[in-house]
């Protein structure tokens, strides 16, 4: 049976067919749908872990206990999980262990463009790279087999265009493999220095065996065409190269990309007139081939920044061959992403935006958009958790440099569980009077509404214990009088909380509680409710526009609210000094 | 021969679902199909695109500038933003519906009023119609994506496939009837 599947769906299907019984992940674009799809198979235990490090560790435990285990994350997630990765590489696998890294060339939804292929040689784990949905499914099955046969974790590396492109996939049935026996083996699974020293030698030996496999695996294959141009490539770059050159080139298509196949590369290079390497971002293949003493052309003509496409490759080889393009004499306005109508983050950002001497360290999530005009609140975004921890660094330096100002750190609920807790512990431990604002919207919103430890539901929709943010904050040692829990739709209460926090000389926490306006139940509850502007009362002062709500606009010199977009959060009504905003619909 | 369809619009307009129905239909036709979409940050009121390529054998999931046989725009100004992707003599399908971006909403930038005029001058073969209004009349503005899809299927000359069956396969049961109705109206545009 054939089906159209995204790479992420195909990976989930492949894992199921391979008899995988265990999967863990933390959501992150472009990897999120892998676990969302796996969770639909009842044979596979699935979980959203609080962060990627935990996801890899639970998968390590599952693998050692004998299950075929998988974990998935976006590229930056592997940084968080690098610690277990480097040591599980020594311990190896019992049940097959596959760690998926979804990289984001072009940074469609990421803060950097790191190329995680470089992790494989660094951590000394085998690496596999599919180039379309069918290969996603097939290679996952292969990955589990190789993991078990060679006693190695597998780094399975995809990119946005593999994860989110759909293609035709031939389906098969599930093969039950059950659970391998677990036998206590401290020499293999307890990495004290004495055992690790022995293990490191074994890992080097394992890499030699894997290199032999790499020379013979069907995942690394030569497709002969015209031998004037020989192209070494992998992942989606292979598709782009085929699109451009078709049969007018020969290809060494690398699907098993660590260790690399020396013999195959050498044979291929000898047969072709000129050797090229086409790869996105880092010159991973190119540097290796050059280190073998083989002459090739890569980053001299293929850009290192951004994602590739057929046109970039065409231009690199044949110069500018622009097609005739249409161009209309129309001034197109920009369309930046914004906080949605009714977004609960708007109220708190609006309240903070009134203070000109607040520095706001932000975090990864929808609230990153607190940086956008007209709110203009956020000063920094680094990574998950840094919303709180970077605030501490700021605060200490502001104090030493005798600068005026108050530091507010912003994190979401999921982000707080991910890595915000440790930052807050630091604030208390090292007595940093920052204000940590935890934006609890009861969901992991930016990645498309995943459950998290605070929502009371698992990935499978089962009811579970709610981890209470307030209790954690108290347990960390934030004093009761320095905690405010507010409804960010209640602007007055929110502004008072911000004022109290601003004036405090101790570590302070504001928790805003209001579910994401896009949650289905929330939408249902508020459907048919909206606000309208009474044009007779409206003085056109535009204060409501400063909330940055996309439902409010100026049309024909009047300020109006789009009733279809309005979410009835009433924040605009509360900022209006002339009572010109009134309730409409079935309020 | 590979055909390229570029869908453009604004997050929340049902673009991804429309491309999904199209790709499922194309698979039924026996075509090799690839579709590419963008998630995450881009969804928050930003400009959204999906790309569908079909033919005997498709390699790249991406469409280059000047390569789209049809550009399907769910919002008026987005058609202009992506016009450079339209192939010479390609077709343009535009929903006559305006969604103001934040810079326009707060009066920092202006929504252009000369789009139709410029389209007329350009010599581009285009269909401009208010799918959102049609969908509202059908009973749910969200079915605008099926109205637009119907118009696309017609311009691709793929009407003879059992699209009703495809819609039934892809959409939840309670939404099938209204969406099929919207799709049929689209077919007549």
XYZ file of C-alpha atoms in Angstrom, chain A residues 4-565:
562
model
C 1.711 10.205 1.103
C 3.767 10.874 4.197
C 6.010 13.548 5.581
C 9.474 12.426 6.616
C 8.359 12.675 10.233
C 5.298 10.473 9.629
C 7.465 7.987 7.722
C 9.971 7.813 10.574
C 7.128 7.041 12.983
C 5.792 4.379 10.629
C 9.283 2.898 10.159
C 9.819 2.719 13.908
C 6.496 0.947 14.295
C 7.278 -1.511 11.506
C 10.703 -2.163 13.077
C 9.108 -3.340 16.293
C 10.126 -0.259 18.276
C 8.435 -0.256 21.674
C 9.760 2.918 23.276
C 9.895 6.561 22.187
C 10.631 9.829 23.948
C 11.042 13.421 22.810
C 10.777 17.074 23.654
C 8.851 19.027 20.985
C 10.813 21.250 18.624
C 10.332 22.284 15.010
C 10.984 20.471 12.676
C 11.004 17.262 14.764
C 7.716 17.480 16.691
C 5.461 15.315 14.478
C 7.723 12.271 14.870
C 6.521 11.600 18.420
C 3.012 12.893 17.724
C 2.690 10.174 15.085
C 4.458 7.476 17.078
C 2.081 8.107 19.991
C -0.778 6.922 17.793
C 0.651 3.382 17.727
C -0.501 1.588 20.820
C 2.416 -0.883 20.697
C 4.883 1.920 21.411
C 5.230 3.534 24.836
C 5.590 7.242 24.079
C 6.316 10.255 26.206
C 6.967 13.949 26.051
C 9.977 14.307 28.303
C 10.599 17.595 30.118
C 13.673 18.190 27.936
C 15.886 16.495 25.368
C 18.471 15.331 27.881
C 15.779 13.464 29.785
C 14.386 12.067 26.523
C 17.757 10.611 25.526
C 18.385 9.272 29.017
C 15.033 7.482 29.295
C 15.631 6.041 25.833
C 19.119 4.882 26.949
C 17.547 3.155 29.930
C 14.915 1.531 27.724
C 17.548 0.326 25.273
C 19.734 -1.166 28.003
C 16.639 -2.842 29.456
C 16.123 -4.474 26.052
C 13.627 -2.389 24.048
C 14.078 -0.931 20.595
C 14.072 2.716 21.648
C 13.951 5.988 19.776
C 14.199 9.625 20.772
C 13.726 12.722 18.654
C 14.637 16.382 18.956
C 15.482 19.460 16.970
C 19.139 20.245 16.367
C 19.571 22.546 19.387
C 17.918 19.870 21.514
C 20.886 17.609 20.880
C 23.077 20.220 22.571
C 20.965 19.762 25.684
C 21.241 15.974 25.280
C 24.933 15.901 24.338
C 25.943 14.714 27.790
C 24.227 11.291 27.661
C 25.016 10.982 23.930
C 28.778 11.003 24.420
C 28.722 8.356 27.134
C 26.021 6.070 25.758
C 28.363 5.933 22.755
C 30.767 4.025 25.032
C 28.108 1.844 26.623
C 26.466 0.946 23.338
C 22.958 -0.423 22.951
C 21.116 -3.543 23.981
C 17.794 -3.045 22.216
C 18.412 -0.835 19.160
C 18.861 2.845 20.094
C 18.148 5.575 17.545
C 18.606 9.269 18.316
C 17.007 11.579 15.753
C 18.329 15.064 15.180
C 16.171 17.329 12.996
C 18.365 20.181 11.777
C 16.982 23.420 10.383
C 19.117 24.798 7.533
C 17.698 28.185 6.638
C 16.468 28.588 10.229
C 12.776 28.535 9.377
C 12.037 28.182 13.073
C 15.341 28.146 14.950
C 17.876 30.352 16.629
C 20.962 28.950 14.872
C 21.938 26.831 11.891
C 24.224 24.228 13.480
C 25.004 21.145 11.403
C 24.615 18.165 13.717
C 26.417 15.770 11.398
C 29.510 17.002 13.222
C 28.239 15.343 16.401
C 28.695 11.850 14.941
C 32.519 11.841 14.696
C 32.723 13.862 17.907
C 30.592 11.392 19.894
C 31.835 8.411 17.856
C 28.381 7.110 16.984
C 27.218 5.776 13.628
C 25.151 8.201 11.532
C 22.416 7.662 8.957
C 20.869 10.315 6.682
C 17.726 9.708 4.595
C 16.945 11.856 1.562
C 13.156 11.433 1.269
C 10.132 10.010 3.088
C 10.558 6.465 1.740
C 14.142 6.408 2.965
C 13.036 7.816 6.324
C 10.893 4.737 6.775
C 13.378 2.214 5.367
C 16.470 3.643 7.049
C 14.895 3.737 10.509
C 14.397 -0.003 10.306
C 17.982 -0.429 9.151
C 19.163 1.856 11.966
C 17.633 -0.403 14.625
C 19.261 -3.462 13.080
C 22.713 -1.885 12.836
C 22.425 -0.484 16.342
C 21.894 -3.973 17.731
C 24.379 -5.728 15.478
C 27.233 -3.286 16.138
C 26.267 -2.367 19.689
C 26.117 1.346 18.893
C 23.608 4.151 19.237
C 22.657 5.593 15.835
C 22.444 9.306 15.141
C 19.651 9.639 12.581
C 19.998 13.033 11.002
C 17.253 14.775 9.036
C 16.634 18.384 8.031
C 13.503 20.541 7.729
C 12.953 19.642 4.082
C 13.123 15.924 4.907
C 10.959 16.237 8.024
C 8.249 18.413 6.488
C 8.261 17.359 2.834
C 5.753 14.754 1.881
C 6.356 11.987 -0.598
C 5.035 8.595 -1.595
C 5.864 5.764 0.814
C 5.309 2.039 0.349
C 4.065 0.592 3.642
C 4.837 -2.786 5.235
C 3.630 -4.587 8.323
C 5.053 -4.492 11.827
C 7.607 -7.051 12.786
C 7.461 -7.901 16.481
C 10.947 -8.214 17.917
C 9.968 -8.233 21.579
C 12.468 -7.297 24.266
C 16.046 -8.459 24.514
C 17.117 -9.919 27.834
C 18.882 -7.619 30.240
C 21.830 -9.004 32.121
C 23.708 -6.975 34.672
C 27.032 -5.997 33.110
C 28.788 -3.231 34.982
C 31.809 -3.285 32.655
C 29.465 -2.262 29.840
C 26.951 -0.083 31.614
C 28.786 1.587 34.505
C 31.159 4.159 33.077
C 33.596 4.609 35.918
C 37.034 5.584 34.585
C 38.408 2.042 34.726
C 35.575 0.674 32.603
C 35.469 3.681 30.307
C 39.167 3.309 29.447
C 38.522 -0.213 28.225
C 35.345 0.886 26.470
C 37.070 3.681 24.576
C 39.404 1.128 22.983
C 36.393 -0.982 22.045
C 34.639 2.040 20.543
C 37.626 2.682 18.270
C 37.511 -0.978 17.214
C 33.754 -0.694 16.611
C 34.327 2.305 14.350
C 36.683 0.228 12.205
C 33.973 -2.393 11.777
C 31.402 0.286 11.023
C 33.720 1.746 8.386
C 33.795 -1.605 6.668
C 30.010 -1.668 6.800
C 29.922 1.848 5.381
C 31.863 0.648 2.311
C 29.395 -2.161 1.705
C 25.999 -0.937 2.900
C 23.327 -0.282 0.242
C 22.792 3.096 1.946
C 25.979 4.297 0.277
C 25.580 3.814 -3.438
C 27.001 4.981 -6.717
C 24.650 6.012 -9.505
C 26.590 6.204 -12.718
C 25.722 8.816 -15.308
C 28.031 11.121 -17.221
C 31.454 10.791 -15.614
C 32.611 14.332 -16.359
C 30.939 15.466 -13.151
C 31.070 13.296 -10.038
C 28.952 14.450 -7.104
C 29.227 13.281 -3.517
C 26.082 14.240 -1.644
C 23.637 13.253 1.101
C 20.205 14.072 2.499
C 17.948 16.460 0.615
C 20.960 17.862 -1.267
C 20.930 14.611 -3.252
C 17.417 15.429 -4.495
C 18.464 18.936 -5.483
C 21.528 17.593 -7.332
C 19.398 15.027 -9.209
C 16.954 17.781 -10.099
C 19.739 19.873 -11.608
C 21.967 17.280 -13.280
C 19.741 14.246 -13.887
C 21.831 11.750 -15.871
C 24.418 14.369 -16.756
C 26.479 13.514 -13.695
C 27.450 10.526 -11.567
C 26.528 10.410 -7.903
C 27.951 8.917 -4.767
C 24.894 9.094 -2.561
C 25.798 8.842 1.105
C 23.058 7.504 3.389
C 25.402 6.047 5.999
C 27.412 9.138 6.758
C 29.553 8.153 9.719
C 31.959 6.487 9.489
C 32.393 7.482 5.848
C 33.221 4.859 3.182
C 36.889 5.527 2.240
C 37.108 2.804 -0.356
C 33.877 3.800 -2.082
C 34.878 7.453 -2.113
C 38.299 6.624 -3.565
C 36.857 4.375 -6.272
C 34.260 6.964 -7.217
C 36.797 9.793 -7.293
C 39.085 7.783 -9.594
C 36.329 7.131 -12.107
C 35.050 10.679 -12.531
C 36.744 13.583 -14.269
C 36.019 16.187 -11.626
C 34.739 15.609 -8.113
C 32.220 17.910 -6.437
C 30.610 17.814 -2.999
C 27.073 19.190 -2.665
C 25.962 19.538 0.948
C 24.049 22.017 3.090
C 25.812 24.110 5.724
C 29.126 22.681 6.990
C 31.710 21.079 4.656
C 31.362 17.783 6.529
C 31.828 15.431 3.576
C 34.185 17.805 1.817
C 36.664 18.179 4.659
C 36.800 14.426 5.079
C 37.380 13.790 1.385
C 40.074 16.467 1.290
C 41.708 14.910 4.355
C 41.970 11.698 2.336
C 44.166 13.640 -0.105
C 41.455 13.695 -2.764
C 40.894 16.882 -4.686
C 37.291 18.088 -4.760
C 35.238 21.277 -5.085
C 32.616 22.120 -2.478
C 32.243 25.256 -0.414
C 34.289 27.200 -2.980
C 31.072 27.336 -4.992
C 28.286 26.036 -2.695
C 27.268 28.481 0.079
C 27.774 27.525 3.727
C 24.911 29.712 4.993
C 21.243 28.960 4.504
C 19.495 26.003 2.945
C 20.233 24.878 -0.589
C 17.825 24.526 -3.493
C 18.234 23.482 -7.127
C 18.645 27.089 -8.298
C 21.559 27.759 -5.950
C 23.309 24.643 -7.259
C 22.540 25.549 -10.863
C 23.998 28.987 -10.359
C 27.086 27.587 -8.630
C 27.858 25.376 -11.614
C 26.579 27.344 -14.572
C 26.484 30.965 -13.409
C 23.439 33.174 -13.239
C 20.684 31.597 -15.318
C 17.722 33.532 -13.991
C 14.413 32.765 -15.585
C 12.191 35.551 -16.807
C 10.202 36.682 -13.758
C 7.033 38.654 -13.283
C 7.249 41.785 -11.238
C 4.290 43.962 -10.312
C 4.552 47.630 -9.432
C 2.890 47.132 -6.056
C 4.411 48.078 -2.716
C 4.038 44.926 -0.634
C 3.739 45.485 3.131
C 5.790 43.230 5.427
C 4.037 40.445 7.305
C 6.058 39.562 10.402
C 4.793 36.894 12.822
C 2.802 38.371 15.732
C 1.163 37.369 18.995
C -2.296 36.055 18.081
C -5.524 37.905 18.929
C -6.340 37.007 22.527
C -2.797 35.794 23.239
C -2.417 35.753 27.040
C 1.169 36.993 26.710
C -0.037 40.379 25.457
C -1.245 41.681 28.831
C 2.010 41.114 30.692
C 4.182 42.440 27.859
C 1.954 45.499 27.618
C 2.315 46.108 31.364
C 6.115 45.712 31.210
C 6.405 47.888 28.086
C 5.493 50.947 30.161
C 8.807 50.803 32.047
C 11.670 52.172 30.030
C 14.383 50.859 32.372
C 13.353 47.207 32.385
C 15.716 44.838 30.595
C 13.829 41.730 29.458
C 15.713 38.518 28.831
C 13.476 36.286 26.728
C 13.260 32.628 25.867
C 12.233 30.221 23.102
C 8.489 30.126 22.465
C 5.650 32.320 21.244
C 6.699 34.945 23.764
C 9.861 35.494 21.709
C 7.439 37.733 19.813
C 7.446 40.098 22.806
C 10.353 41.692 20.945
C 8.106 42.848 18.085
C 6.692 46.341 17.752
C 4.612 47.879 19.153
C 5.470 45.991 22.386
C 9.281 46.072 21.889
C 9.915 44.454 25.277
C 12.427 41.628 24.813
C 16.159 42.390 24.867
C 17.738 38.937 24.467
C 16.855 35.426 23.310
C 19.564 32.777 23.500
C 18.168 29.337 24.194
C 15.636 27.531 26.364
C 16.104 28.424 30.003
C 18.249 31.493 29.357
C 15.185 33.659 29.887
C 15.807 33.255 33.614
C 19.545 32.564 33.814
C 20.686 35.339 31.486
C 18.681 37.727 33.668
C 20.922 36.851 36.612
C 24.075 37.760 34.662
C 22.498 41.041 33.625
C 21.441 41.853 37.148
C 24.871 41.184 38.648
C 26.617 43.363 36.064
C 24.049 46.160 36.332
C 24.696 46.215 40.040
C 28.506 46.200 39.710
C 28.381 48.890 37.030
C 25.947 50.982 39.104
C 23.385 51.040 36.303
C 19.753 51.861 36.880
C 17.317 49.271 35.761
C 15.387 46.166 36.655
C 15.877 42.808 35.008
C 12.837 40.717 34.050
C 13.342 37.196 32.708
C 10.581 35.540 30.680
C 9.942 31.810 30.248
C 6.942 29.725 29.268
C 5.447 26.853 31.238
C 7.013 24.124 29.114
C 10.296 26.030 29.002
C 10.263 26.410 32.775
C 10.087 22.632 33.128
C 12.653 22.217 30.322
C 15.461 24.246 31.868
C 14.053 27.273 33.649
C 13.960 25.624 37.080
C 17.751 25.469 37.419
C 18.026 29.157 36.548
C 15.519 30.049 39.246
C 17.479 27.960 41.755
C 20.544 30.003 40.818
C 18.632 33.249 41.384
C 17.730 32.180 44.910
C 21.033 30.501 45.715
C 23.124 33.437 44.567
C 20.560 36.028 45.687
C 19.852 37.808 42.451
C 16.840 40.145 42.712
C 15.566 39.415 39.212
C 11.915 39.039 38.317
C 11.190 35.691 36.710
C 7.954 35.841 34.728
C 6.561 32.387 34.042
C 3.974 32.569 31.278
C 1.746 29.604 31.996
C -0.557 29.120 29.027
C -1.201 25.461 29.847
C 0.344 24.077 26.658
C 3.501 23.968 24.547
C 2.103 26.455 22.060
C 4.674 27.431 19.444
C 5.295 23.893 18.253
C 1.563 23.270 17.829
C 0.052 22.447 21.231
C 1.850 19.574 22.887
C 1.102 18.470 26.419
C 3.741 19.125 29.093
C 4.243 18.300 32.779
C 1.934 21.175 33.741
C -1.066 20.238 31.594
C -2.229 17.103 33.390
C -2.218 14.985 30.227
C 0.342 12.715 28.583
C 1.192 12.570 24.881
C -1.382 9.795 24.560
C -4.069 11.995 26.122
C -4.114 10.056 29.378
C -4.864 11.985 32.550
C -1.818 12.332 34.780
C -0.598 14.292 37.761
C -0.158 18.031 37.211
C 3.245 19.359 38.202
C 2.356 22.613 39.904
C 4.598 25.526 38.943
C 3.694 27.555 42.033
C 4.730 24.721 44.356
C 8.065 24.404 42.555
C 8.669 28.140 42.834
C 7.936 28.037 46.556
C 10.058 24.924 47.074
C 12.992 26.617 45.384
C 12.783 29.268 48.060
C 11.068 32.269 46.518
C 9.332 33.899 49.483
C 5.524 33.934 49.512
C 5.451 37.737 49.549
C 7.573 37.777 46.402
C 5.218 35.659 44.308
C 2.259 36.942 42.293
C -0.075 34.692 40.366
C -2.141 36.792 37.951
C -4.602 36.464 35.128
C -2.879 38.401 32.305
C -6.325 39.325 30.929
C -6.811 41.326 34.136
C -4.639 44.248 33.207
C -4.936 46.078 36.530
C -3.831 43.044 38.543
C -1.044 42.384 36.049
C 0.182 45.979 36.235
C 0.164 45.853 40.033
C 2.171 42.641 40.015
C 4.707 44.210 37.657
C 4.920 47.275 39.913
C 5.489 45.169 43.045
C 8.093 43.105 41.230
C 9.813 46.190 39.904
C 10.127 47.619 43.418
C 11.301 44.408 45.064
C 14.898 43.943 46.171
C 14.671 40.146 46.334
C 14.223 37.342 43.791
C 10.624 37.688 42.582
C 8.295 35.522 40.501
C 5.196 36.444 38.517
C 3.165 33.547 37.174
C 0.622 34.508 34.533
C -2.135 31.952 34.197
C -4.384 31.872 31.172
C -4.601 29.158 28.507
C -3.409 29.746 24.945
C -6.214 31.379 22.956
C -5.809 28.792 20.193
C -6.686 25.828 22.415
C -9.840 24.283 20.959
C -11.887 24.380 24.174
C -10.909 28.021 24.694
C -11.963 28.884 21.157
C -15.259 27.126 21.656
C -15.925 28.959 24.909
C -15.310 32.346 23.332
C -16.856 31.777 19.918
C -19.450 34.391 19.061
C -17.979 36.820 21.596
C -16.163 39.906 20.391
C -15.551 43.554 21.124
C -16.644 46.542 19.090
C -15.463 50.128 19.036
C -18.144 52.714 19.604
C -17.089 55.251 16.970
C -18.883 58.094 18.735
C -16.872 57.603 21.903
C -13.576 56.764 20.163
C -11.108 59.695 20.346
C -8.652 57.922 18.022
C -5.895 58.106 20.649
C -4.602 54.745 19.341
C -3.703 53.413 22.785
C -5.492 50.170 21.901
C -3.217 49.772 18.888
C -0.231 49.731 21.229
C -1.294 46.321 22.484
C -0.235 44.957 19.099
C -3.421 42.949 18.606
C -3.890 41.945 14.956
C -7.680 42.178 15.328
C -7.524 45.972 15.806
C -6.809 48.212 12.813
C -7.251 51.625 11.303
C -9.640 51.516 8.354
C -10.837 54.698 6.603
C -9.500 56.725 9.516
C -11.585 54.800 12.023
C -10.185 52.341 14.513
C -12.078 49.074 14.183
C -12.021 45.554 15.581
C -12.371 42.589 13.221
C -15.075 40.564 14.944
C -13.988 37.337 13.236
C -10.455 37.693 14.566
